[in-house]
Structures are given as C-alpha cells and as structure tokens.
Amino acid sequence: MTTAAWEIEHSVETTASPTFAWNFWTDVGNWDDPPAKFELDGTFAAGSRGTTRLPGQEPLRWFIAEVTPLAQRRLR
C-alpha cells in the first residue's frame, strides 16, 4: 500500500439537512471550482476513480479511498 500524495477533508456549518448535504456533495456535478472540471467513473464510493481536468495541464487522476455513508454517520 502506498501513502497518499494528499488527502482532502472538508467541513462547514449549515442549516441544510444531512441528507441534502450528502446528496449534494456526493454528486461531482455540483463540484464547482472553475476552471477545473471533475469526472467520476461510477458512484461516490470507496474504490471509484475520478479525473480533474484543468486547462493546459495533464489530467489529474484520483480515487476515493474511503467513504463513510451517511446512514453510518453519527449525527450531532
């Protein structure tokens, strides 16, 4: 097993329901960070692979190493 080059974790306070937030952020179509374009091959699940495309750069290929589904999270 190799060590990840980088890892992303994000949190924010919101009045949105946990279900809405989960459904929104697990749909890469909602990942809006121009000029980057995001693609996910498959569902938002461990093992799925994706690509980030930026103008003038080689595509960045990544994968989802771990996901804790909403149903398994403890809600505060």
Backbone as numpy.savetxt, mean C-alpha at the origin, in Angstrom:
# Nx Ny Nz CAx CAy CAz Cx Cy Cz
16.42 -15.19 3.48 15.58 -14.01 3.48 16.46 -12.76 3.48
16.09 -11.76 2.72 16.87 -10.53 2.65 16.22 -9.44 3.49
17.01 -8.46 3.83 16.51 -7.32 4.58 15.90 -6.32 3.59
14.77 -5.77 3.94 14.12 -4.80 3.07 14.98 -3.56 2.90
14.95 -3.00 1.70 15.68 -1.76 1.44 15.02 -0.60 2.17
13.70 -0.63 2.27 12.97 0.36 3.03 11.61 -0.20 3.39
11.00 0.42 4.36 9.70 -0.02 4.84 8.84 1.21 5.05
7.55 1.08 4.75 6.64 2.21 4.91 5.56 1.85 5.92
5.35 2.75 6.85 4.24 2.64 7.78 3.67 4.04 7.90
2.35 4.13 7.94 1.72 5.45 7.94 0.54 5.45 8.90
0.35 6.52 9.60 -0.83 6.66 10.44 -1.32 8.10 10.38
-2.61 8.25 10.60 -3.22 9.57 10.59 -4.52 9.49 11.40
-4.88 10.58 12.06 -6.15 10.61 12.78 -7.24 11.06 11.81
-8.40 10.42 11.92 -9.51 10.75 11.03 -10.84 10.43 11.69
-11.88 11.00 11.17 -13.22 10.65 11.63 -13.85 9.59 10.74
-13.12 9.17 9.70 -13.63 8.11 8.81 -13.70 6.79 9.57
-14.62 5.96 9.18 -14.74 4.66 9.83 -13.54 3.79 9.44
-13.15 2.84 10.29 -12.05 1.94 9.95 -12.31 1.20 8.63
-13.53 0.80 8.38 -13.85 0.09 7.14 -13.63 0.98 5.92
-14.09 2.24 6.00 -13.87 3.16 4.88 -12.38 3.37 4.64
-11.63 3.64 5.70 -10.19 3.89 5.56 -9.49 2.67 4.97
-9.81 1.48 5.45 -9.20 0.25 4.93 -9.49 0.09 3.44
-10.76 0.24 3.06 -11.13 0.07 1.65 -10.49 1.13 0.77
-10.35 2.34 1.27 -9.73 3.41 0.49 -8.25 3.15 0.26
-7.49 2.89 1.33 -6.04 2.78 1.20 -5.56 1.46 0.61
-6.38 0.44 0.62 -5.96 -0.82 -0.01 -6.29 -0.85 -1.50
-6.85 0.23 -2.02 -7.10 0.39 -3.46 -6.04 1.35 -4.01
-5.02 0.80 -4.69 -3.92 1.65 -5.16 -4.38 2.72 -6.14
-5.57 2.60 -6.67 -6.12 3.66 -7.51 -6.30 4.96 -6.73
-6.33 4.86 -5.42 -6.47 6.05 -4.57 -5.13 6.61 -4.12
-4.05 5.97 -4.48 -2.73 6.46 -4.08 -2.36 7.60 -5.03
-2.57 8.81 -4.61 -2.37 9.99 -5.46 -1.10 10.72 -5.02
-0.03 10.54 -5.78 1.24 11.19 -5.47 1.94 11.56 -6.78
1.32 12.49 -7.56 1.90 12.85 -8.86 3.34 13.31 -8.73
4.16 12.98 -9.67 3.83 12.32 -10.93 3.90 10.80 -10.88
4.04 10.23 -9.70 4.14 8.77 -9.59 2.82 8.11 -9.98
2.94 6.95 -10.61 1.80 6.10 -10.95 2.04 4.75 -10.29
1.01 4.19 -9.70 1.14 2.94 -8.95 0.30 1.85 -9.58
0.85 0.65 -9.60 0.15 -0.52 -10.12 0.32 -1.65 -9.11
-0.73 -2.43 -8.94 -0.68 -3.60 -8.06 -1.18 -4.80 -8.84
-0.38 -5.85 -8.88 -0.77 -7.09 -9.55 -1.46 -7.97 -8.52
-2.77 -7.99 -8.56 -3.53 -8.79 -7.60 -4.17 -7.93 -6.54
-4.50 -8.58 -5.44 -5.17 -7.88 -4.35 -4.15 -7.34 -3.35
-4.59 -6.46 -2.47 -3.72 -5.91 -1.44 -3.55 -6.97 -0.37
-2.57 -7.84 -0.58 -2.34 -8.97 0.32 -0.86 -9.31 0.33
-0.42 -9.96 1.39 0.98 -10.38 1.48 1.35 -11.20 0.25
2.48 -10.87 -0.33 2.97 -11.56 -1.51 2.63 -10.89 -2.82
1.65 -9.98 -2.82 1.30 -9.28 -4.05 2.44 -8.34 -4.45
2.61 -8.19 -5.74 3.68 -7.35 -6.26 3.11 -6.11 -6.93
3.89 -5.05 -6.89 3.46 -3.80 -7.49 4.61 -3.08 -8.16
4.26 -2.01 -8.84 5.23 -1.20 -9.56 4.90 0.27 -9.35
5.94 1.07 -9.13 5.80 2.52 -9.09 6.54 3.06 -10.30
5.86 3.90 -11.07 6.47 4.49 -12.27 6.58 6.00 -12.09
7.78 6.50 -12.34 8.06 7.93 -12.30 8.66 8.34 -13.63
8.28 9.50 -14.16 8.81 9.94 -15.44 10.33 9.97 -15.45
10.92 9.41 -16.50 12.37 9.45 -16.68 13.15 8.48 -15.81
12.47 7.60 -15.09 13.16 6.64 -14.22 12.72 5.22 -14.55
13.58 4.29 -14.20 13.21 2.88 -14.34 12.09 2.59 -13.35
11.18 1.70 -13.70 10.12 1.34 -12.75 10.69 0.76 -11.46
10.08 1.11 -10.35 10.45 0.56 -9.05 9.50 -0.60 -8.76
10.04 -1.78 -8.58 9.22 -2.96 -8.32 9.26 -3.26 -6.82
8.13 -3.60 -6.27 8.01 -3.83 -4.84 7.01 -4.94 -4.57
6.96 -5.38 -3.33 5.97 -6.37 -2.95 5.48 -6.10 -1.54
4.31 -6.61 -1.25 3.74 -6.45 0.08 4.19 -7.65 0.90
4.98 -7.38 1.92 5.54 -8.46 2.73 4.55 -8.94 3.78
3.76 -8.02 4.34 2.88 -8.39 5.44 1.68 -7.47 5.48
0.53 -8.02 5.73 -0.70 -7.24 5.88 -1.49 -7.84 7.03
-1.98 -6.99 7.89 -2.90 -7.44 8.93 -4.28 -6.96 8.51
-5.13 -7.86 8.03 -6.46 -7.45 7.55 -7.24 -6.72 8.64
-8.11 -5.84 8.19 -8.92 -5.04 9.10 -9.64 -5.90 10.13
-10.17 -7.03 9.72 -10.94 -7.88 10.62 -10.08 -8.41 11.78
-8.75 -8.44 11.60 -7.87 -8.96 12.63 -7.26 -7.86 13.51
-7.50 -6.61 13.16 -6.94 -5.50 13.93 -7.78 -5.21 15.15
-7.13 -4.79 16.19 -7.86 -4.32 17.38 -8.16 -2.85 17.17
-9.39 -2.51 17.20 -9.78 -1.12 16.99 -9.75 -0.39 18.32
-9.19 0.79 18.32 -9.06 1.58 19.54 -10.27 2.43 19.77
